[in-house]
Tab-separated table of C-alpha atoms and ligand atoms in Angstrom:
chain	number	residue	atom	x	y	z
A	73	MET	CA	0.000	0.000	0.000
A	74	HIS	CA	1.293	3.508	-0.871
A	75	GLU	CA	2.188	5.630	2.166
A	76	LEU	CA	-0.244	8.373	0.985
A	77	SER	CA	-3.171	5.932	0.827
A	78	GLY	CA	-5.990	7.116	3.124
A	79	LYS	CA	-4.632	10.662	3.364
A	80	ALA	CA	-6.718	13.752	2.501
A	81	ALA	CA	-5.497	16.407	0.074
A	82	ILE	CA	-6.530	19.692	-1.518
A	83	VAL	CA	-5.190	20.748	-4.924
A	84	THR	CA	-5.854	24.333	-6.035
A	85	GLY	CA	-5.949	25.140	-9.738
A	86	ALA	CA	-7.259	21.637	-10.417
A	87	SER	CA	-9.540	22.555	-13.316
A	88	ARG	CA	-6.793	21.776	-15.861
A	89	GLY	CA	-3.029	21.461	-16.419
A	90	ILE	CA	-0.670	20.577	-13.574
A	91	GLY	CA	-3.384	20.787	-10.900
A	92	ALA	CA	-5.739	18.365	-12.683
A	93	ALA	CA	-2.856	15.913	-13.251
A	94	THR	CA	-1.773	16.206	-9.602
A	95	ALA	CA	-5.269	15.485	-8.307
A	96	ALA	CA	-5.446	12.383	-10.522
A	97	GLU	CA	-1.967	11.250	-9.442
A	98	LEU	CA	-2.783	11.664	-5.733
A	99	ALA	CA	-6.049	9.752	-6.189
A	100	SER	CA	-4.187	6.959	-7.999
A	101	VAL	CA	-2.128	6.281	-4.853
A	102	GLY	CA	-5.241	6.195	-2.661
A	103	THR	CA	-5.398	9.791	-1.409
A	104	SER	CA	-8.838	11.426	-1.122
A	105	VAL	CA	-8.696	14.673	-3.083
A	106	ILE	CA	-10.590	17.945	-3.153
A	107	LEU	CA	-10.202	19.698	-6.500
A	108	ALA	CA	-10.452	23.499	-6.224
A	109	ALA	CA	-10.618	26.225	-8.906
A	110	ARG	CA	-13.004	28.893	-10.177
A	111	SER	CA	-14.404	26.877	-13.126
A	112	GLU	CA	-17.012	24.715	-11.446
A	113	SER	CA	-17.906	22.535	-14.427
A	114	ASN	CA	-14.255	21.646	-15.073
A	115	ILE	CA	-13.449	20.605	-11.512
A	116	ARG	CA	-16.721	18.667	-11.289
A	117	HIS	CA	-15.796	16.846	-14.493
A	118	ASN	CA	-12.247	16.095	-13.266
A	119	ALA	CA	-13.539	14.833	-9.907
A	120	GLN	CA	-16.029	12.571	-11.677
A	121	MET	CA	-13.215	11.162	-13.865
A	122	ILE	CA	-11.270	10.299	-10.703
A	123	ARG	CA	-14.316	8.619	-9.132
A	124	ASP	CA	-14.942	6.702	-12.376
A	125	ASN	CA	-11.403	5.339	-12.003
A	126	GLY	CA	-12.126	4.157	-8.460
A	127	GLY	CA	-10.673	7.153	-6.596
A	128	GLN	CA	-12.232	9.455	-4.021
A	129	ALA	CA	-12.661	13.068	-5.166
A	130	GLU	CA	-14.804	16.144	-4.631
A	131	ALA	CA	-14.971	19.499	-6.361
A	132	VAL	CA	-15.140	22.793	-4.445
A	133	THR	CA	-15.207	26.151	-6.233
A	134	CYS	CA	-12.663	28.563	-4.820
A	135	ASP	CA	-10.921	31.777	-5.845
A	136	VAL	CA	-7.563	31.615	-4.032
A	137	SER	CA	-7.287	35.407	-4.062
A	138	ASN	CA	-10.288	35.472	-1.690
A	139	TYR	CA	-9.303	34.388	1.840
A	140	LYS	CA	-12.866	33.489	2.839
A	141	ASP	CA	-13.041	31.052	-0.106
A	142	VAL	CA	-9.771	29.426	0.974
A	143	GLN	CA	-10.886	29.184	4.612
A	144	ALA	CA	-14.116	27.512	3.479
A	145	LEU	CA	-12.117	25.102	1.308
A	146	ILE	CA	-9.924	23.969	4.216
A	147	SER	CA	-12.986	23.676	6.508
A	148	HIS	CA	-14.711	21.548	3.871
A	149	CYS	CA	-11.740	19.165	3.798
A	150	GLU	CA	-11.701	18.892	7.594
A	151	SER	CA	-15.454	18.300	7.882
A	152	THR	CA	-15.476	15.775	5.007
A	153	PHE	CA	-12.357	13.763	5.808
A	154	GLY	CA	-11.745	14.709	9.454
A	155	ARG	CA	-8.255	15.967	8.587
A	156	MET	CA	-6.083	17.523	5.914
A	157	ASP	CA	-2.714	15.961	5.149
A	158	ILE	CA	-1.693	17.684	1.918
A	159	LEU	CA	-2.263	21.134	0.431
A	160	VAL	CA	-0.964	21.815	-3.075
A	161	ASN	CA	-0.899	25.576	-3.722
A	162	ASN	CA	-0.855	25.283	-7.504
A	163	ALA	CA	-3.352	27.891	-8.800
A	164	GLY	CA	-1.643	30.524	-10.921
A	165	VAL	CA	-1.989	32.941	-13.832
A	166	ILE	CA	0.499	34.343	-16.348
A	167	GLU	CA	-1.708	37.111	-17.722
A	168	PRO	CA	-1.557	40.050	-18.107
A	169	ILE	CA	1.668	39.678	-20.107
A	170	GLY	CA	3.037	43.129	-20.889
A	171	HIS	CA	5.372	45.933	-19.956
A	172	LEU	CA	5.356	47.631	-16.556
A	173	ALA	CA	5.086	51.112	-18.066
A	174	THR	CA	1.753	50.319	-19.706
A	175	SER	CA	0.385	47.911	-17.073
A	176	ASP	CA	-3.056	48.387	-15.521
A	177	PRO	CA	-2.448	48.671	-11.745
A	178	ALA	CA	-5.706	46.930	-10.851
A	179	VAL	CA	-5.159	43.972	-13.184
A	180	TRP	CA	-1.456	43.691	-12.209
A	181	SER	CA	-2.514	43.522	-8.544
A	182	GLU	CA	-5.166	40.888	-9.245
A	183	ALA	CA	-2.479	38.631	-10.728
A	184	THR	CA	-0.262	38.989	-7.639
A	185	ASP	CA	-3.315	38.378	-5.447
A	186	ILE	CA	-3.551	34.946	-7.115
A	187	ASN	CA	0.132	34.045	-7.588
A	188	PHE	CA	1.448	35.342	-4.257
A	189	LYS	CA	-1.396	36.067	-1.848
A	190	GLY	CA	-3.175	32.890	-2.963
A	191	VAL	CA	-0.198	30.911	-1.614
A	192	TYR	CA	-0.250	32.908	1.632
A	193	HIS	CA	-4.003	32.316	1.974
A	194	GLY	CA	-3.506	28.553	1.617
A	195	ILE	CA	-0.678	28.454	4.157
A	196	ARG	CA	-2.543	30.710	6.598
A	197	ALA	CA	-5.719	28.652	6.458
A	198	ALA	CA	-4.037	25.219	6.530
A	199	LEU	CA	-1.297	25.655	9.138
A	200	PRO	CA	-3.431	25.757	12.313
A	201	LEU	CA	-5.122	22.462	11.384
A	202	MET	CA	-1.889	20.779	10.284
A	203	GLN	CA	-0.057	22.008	13.380
A	204	SER	CA	-2.813	20.658	15.618
A	205	GLN	CA	-2.438	17.294	13.794
A	206	GLN	CA	1.369	17.547	14.194
A	207	SER	CA	1.634	16.516	10.530
A	208	GLY	CA	0.965	17.657	6.992
A	209	THR	CA	2.674	18.758	3.797
A	210	ILE	CA	2.182	21.997	1.874
A	211	VAL	CA	3.595	22.049	-1.663
A	212	ASN	CA	3.867	25.460	-3.321
A	213	VAL	CA	4.177	25.286	-7.107
A	214	GLY	CA	6.929	27.728	-8.018
A	215	SER	CA	8.728	28.729	-11.192
A	216	GLY	CA	12.178	29.426	-12.563
A	217	ALA	CA	10.750	32.929	-13.130
A	218	ALA	CA	11.297	33.502	-9.396
A	219	TYR	CA	15.052	33.561	-10.048
A	220	SER	CA	15.279	34.921	-13.590
A	221	ALA	CA	13.709	38.235	-14.677
A	222	LEU	CA	11.701	37.950	-17.896
A	223	GLU	CA	10.359	40.739	-20.090
A	224	GLY	CA	6.595	41.190	-19.810
A	225	TRP	CA	6.228	38.958	-16.747
A	226	SER	CA	6.891	41.456	-13.922
A	227	HIS	CA	3.954	40.411	-11.724
A	228	TYR	CA	4.655	36.723	-12.315
A	229	CYS	CA	8.417	36.864	-11.594
A	230	ALA	CA	7.905	39.061	-8.525
A	231	ALA	CA	5.044	36.985	-7.141
A	232	LYS	CA	6.838	33.653	-7.667
A	233	ALA	CA	9.961	35.079	-5.962
A	234	ALA	CA	7.818	36.227	-3.040
A	235	ALA	CA	6.073	32.853	-2.849
A	236	ALA	CA	9.454	31.052	-2.824
A	237	MET	CA	10.452	33.147	0.204
A	238	LEU	CA	7.115	32.354	1.819
A	239	THR	CA	7.984	28.644	1.513
A	240	LYS	CA	11.185	29.259	3.495
A	241	CYS	CA	9.430	31.432	6.118
A	242	ALA	CA	6.605	28.937	6.590
A	243	HIS	CA	9.127	26.106	6.966
A	244	LYS	CA	10.926	28.025	9.749
A	245	GLU	CA	7.692	28.348	11.692
A	246	ALA	CA	6.038	25.003	10.906
A	247	ALA	CA	8.798	22.379	10.851
A	248	ALA	CA	8.952	22.008	14.643
A	249	SER	CA	5.303	20.967	14.702
A	250	GLY	CA	5.825	18.240	12.105
A	251	VAL	CA	4.524	20.198	9.109
A	252	ARG	CA	6.566	20.164	5.905
A	253	VAL	CA	6.465	23.155	3.527
A	254	VAL	CA	8.238	22.720	0.216
A	255	GLY	CA	8.343	24.303	-3.238
A	256	MET	CA	8.455	22.685	-6.682
A	257	SER	CA	9.575	24.484	-9.835
A	258	PRO	CA	8.410	22.372	-12.785
A	259	GLY	CA	10.303	23.854	-15.752
A	260	THR	CA	8.121	24.452	-18.804
A	261	VAL	CA	5.003	22.295	-18.972
A	262	ALA	CA	2.556	21.703	-21.839
A	263	THR	CA	-0.527	23.436	-20.401
A	264	GLU	CA	-2.843	26.299	-21.326
A	265	MET	CA	-0.401	28.672	-19.627
A	266	GLN	CA	2.230	27.874	-22.274
A	267	VAL	CA	-0.349	28.420	-25.039
A	268	LEU	CA	-0.926	31.961	-23.689
A	269	ILE	CA	2.832	32.539	-23.395
A	270	LYS	CA	3.402	31.446	-27.020
A	271	ALA	CA	0.595	33.707	-28.260
A	272	SER	CA	2.166	36.724	-26.493
A	273	GLY	CA	5.378	36.554	-28.546
A	274	ILE	CA	7.196	38.306	-25.680
A	275	ASN	CA	10.490	37.009	-24.200
A	276	PRO	CA	12.444	33.815	-25.006
A	277	VAL	CA	9.960	31.451	-23.311
A	278	SER	CA	7.354	32.343	-25.967
A	279	GLN	CA	9.808	31.192	-28.648
A	280	LEU	CA	10.031	27.640	-27.287
A	281	ASP	CA	8.590	24.849	-29.365
A	282	PRO	CA	5.654	23.017	-27.739
A	283	SER	CA	7.761	19.842	-27.934
A	284	ASP	CA	10.241	21.465	-25.501
A	285	HIS	CA	7.702	21.242	-22.675
A	286	ILE	CA	7.254	18.329	-20.302
A	287	ALA	CA	3.838	16.713	-19.744
A	288	PRO	CA	1.785	17.806	-16.682
A	289	GLU	CA	2.062	14.243	-15.347
A	290	TRP	CA	5.737	14.872	-14.532
A	291	PRO	CA	5.209	17.697	-12.045
A	292	ALA	CA	2.202	15.730	-10.749
A	293	LYS	CA	4.458	12.757	-9.954
A	294	ALA	CA	7.022	15.122	-8.422
A	295	ILE	CA	4.397	16.637	-6.121
A	296	VAL	CA	3.227	13.207	-4.956
A	297	TRP	CA	6.855	12.236	-4.311
A	298	LEU	CA	7.425	15.458	-2.330
A	299	CYS	CA	4.604	14.411	0.001
A	300	THR	CA	6.312	11.108	0.856
A	301	SER	CA	8.996	10.394	3.435
A	302	ALA	CA	11.514	9.871	0.582
A	303	ALA	CA	11.582	13.665	0.077
A	304	ALA	CA	11.810	14.705	3.747
A	305	GLU	CA	15.264	16.229	3.250
A	306	TYR	CA	13.815	18.912	0.915
A	307	ALA	CA	11.613	20.566	3.566
A	308	GLY	CA	11.869	24.359	3.269
A	309	GLU	CA	13.457	24.182	-0.178
A	310	GLU	CA	12.175	24.633	-3.718
A	311	ILE	CA	13.168	21.676	-5.860
A	312	ALA	CA	13.561	22.128	-9.634
A	313	LEU	CA	12.442	19.444	-12.063
A	314	ARG	CA	15.176	20.626	-14.417
A	315	ASP	CA	17.649	19.116	-11.926
A	316	ALA	CA	18.669	15.701	-13.339
A	317	ASP	CA	19.383	14.307	-9.852
A	318	ILE	CA	15.900	15.227	-8.697
A	319	ARG	CA	14.319	13.664	-11.784
A	320	GLN	CA	16.257	10.473	-11.153
A	321	LYS	CA	15.175	10.331	-7.505
A	322	ILE	CA	11.523	10.715	-8.545
A	323	GLY	CA	11.942	8.104	-11.289
A	324	LEU	CA	11.224	10.488	-14.177
A	325	THR	CA	13.134	9.512	-17.283
A	326	ASP	CA	12.882	10.861	-20.842
B	256	NAP	P1	-3.052	26.393	-16.356
B	256	NAP	O1	-3.269	25.198	-17.195
B	256	NAP	O2	-3.333	27.730	-16.896
B	256	NAP	O3	-3.868	26.164	-14.994
B	256	NAP	C1	-3.936	27.154	-14.015
B	256	NAP	C2	-4.911	26.699	-12.949
B	256	NAP	O4	-5.006	27.727	-11.948
B	256	NAP	C3	-6.314	26.482	-13.508
B	256	NAP	O5	-6.881	25.332	-12.918
B	256	NAP	C4	-7.071	27.719	-13.044
B	256	NAP	O6	-8.447	27.414	-12.842
B	256	NAP	C5	-6.382	27.983	-11.701
B	256	NAP	N1	-6.583	29.330	-11.219
B	256	NAP	C6	-6.207	30.498	-11.792
B	256	NAP	N2	-6.603	31.535	-11.040
B	256	NAP	C7	-7.233	31.002	-9.951
B	256	NAP	C8	-7.866	31.568	-8.816
B	256	NAP	N3	-7.945	32.891	-8.628
B	256	NAP	N4	-8.394	30.729	-7.891
B	256	NAP	C9	-8.351	29.386	-8.068
B	256	NAP	N5	-7.765	28.799	-9.126
B	256	NAP	C10	-7.224	29.605	-10.063
B	256	NAP	O7	-1.550	26.460	-15.861
B	256	NAP	P2	-0.522	25.377	-15.312
B	256	NAP	O8	0.633	25.401	-16.213
B	256	NAP	O9	-1.178	24.097	-14.994
B	256	NAP	O10	-0.075	26.136	-13.971
B	256	NAP	C11	-0.154	25.567	-12.688
B	256	NAP	C12	0.938	26.158	-11.817
B	256	NAP	O11	2.213	25.822	-12.372
B	256	NAP	C13	0.903	27.686	-11.733
B	256	NAP	O12	1.198	28.083	-10.417
B	256	NAP	C14	2.020	28.101	-12.665
B	256	NAP	O13	2.547	29.350	-12.344
B	256	NAP	C15	3.011	26.984	-12.459
B	256	NAP	N6	3.997	26.839	-13.525
B	256	NAP	C16	3.618	26.476	-14.780
B	256	NAP	C17	4.596	26.354	-15.763
B	256	NAP	C18	4.260	25.938	-17.178
B	256	NAP	O14	5.163	25.938	-18.023
B	256	NAP	N7	3.020	25.575	-17.481
B	256	NAP	C19	5.942	26.602	-15.469
B	256	NAP	C20	6.283	26.970	-14.184
B	256	NAP	C21	5.299	27.070	-13.213
B	256	NAP	P3	-9.668	28.435	-13.034
B	256	NAP	O15	-9.296	29.369	-14.154
B	256	NAP	O16	-10.795	27.509	-13.317
B	256	NAP	O17	-9.819	29.116	-11.719
């Protein structure tokens, strides 16, 4: 039996892409999963697919930029499963892509409310429950953009850098109570986000060929691995899937 069998997890941004693949991967090892995103019909569909394959899954609509939504999401997990073992803070947006000088302050802020504050909201809402359980894992989905400035992506680079620091801060405060907080930078992944990036034509990432991207199942497998005891040494860090050693440890081969 897999060590995550019988655990309860929440995956944000589970309506498509990496989040949908992660929810399916967690369910495949016996974890009960709550799929969260704004698009209700998509998460309902994905949850039904998991149940059709014998897994346990529920869909809960949630905008991670709204703290009340995130609180309600965590409460739903606790009341449904009696606990919460895993939170995957995966929801994210790349738009608006454009230059700082012409950016719309309101729209720019909305993006950071999702990419940065959404991660804070998840940590803030989940930590008290996990600390009372003396166990739990929070995985924050990061990006190489946290460490490398890219034209047109100012909100994204800044928010991912801030979220990476939040991983370290949360680890400092949570590790002593048995809670693991870890980041995962996937590299480029074949999802709708990369379709938007390609269409923008801005910066070298938009010039990549779709065949350069990895499948969403790879970061999904990495996230599941990060929640196991095999990855305990990475608590407080952000692992990168571009790292060949990490790929080998997870068992991801080209
Ligand atoms: P995607 O296919 O565009 O999916 C993004 C997900 O986030 C969707 O499920 C979307 O659902 C959800 N989302 C967006 N805003 C939300 C909000 N306010 N509240 C709740 N959910 C929200 O992109 P992806 O590639 O899978 O991205 C997943 C994560 O990986 C993101 O954090 C992204 O930054 C990161 N990442 C991706 C790549 C890549 O190359 N694809 C590279 C590095 C990092 P709704 O629209 O239904 O809410």
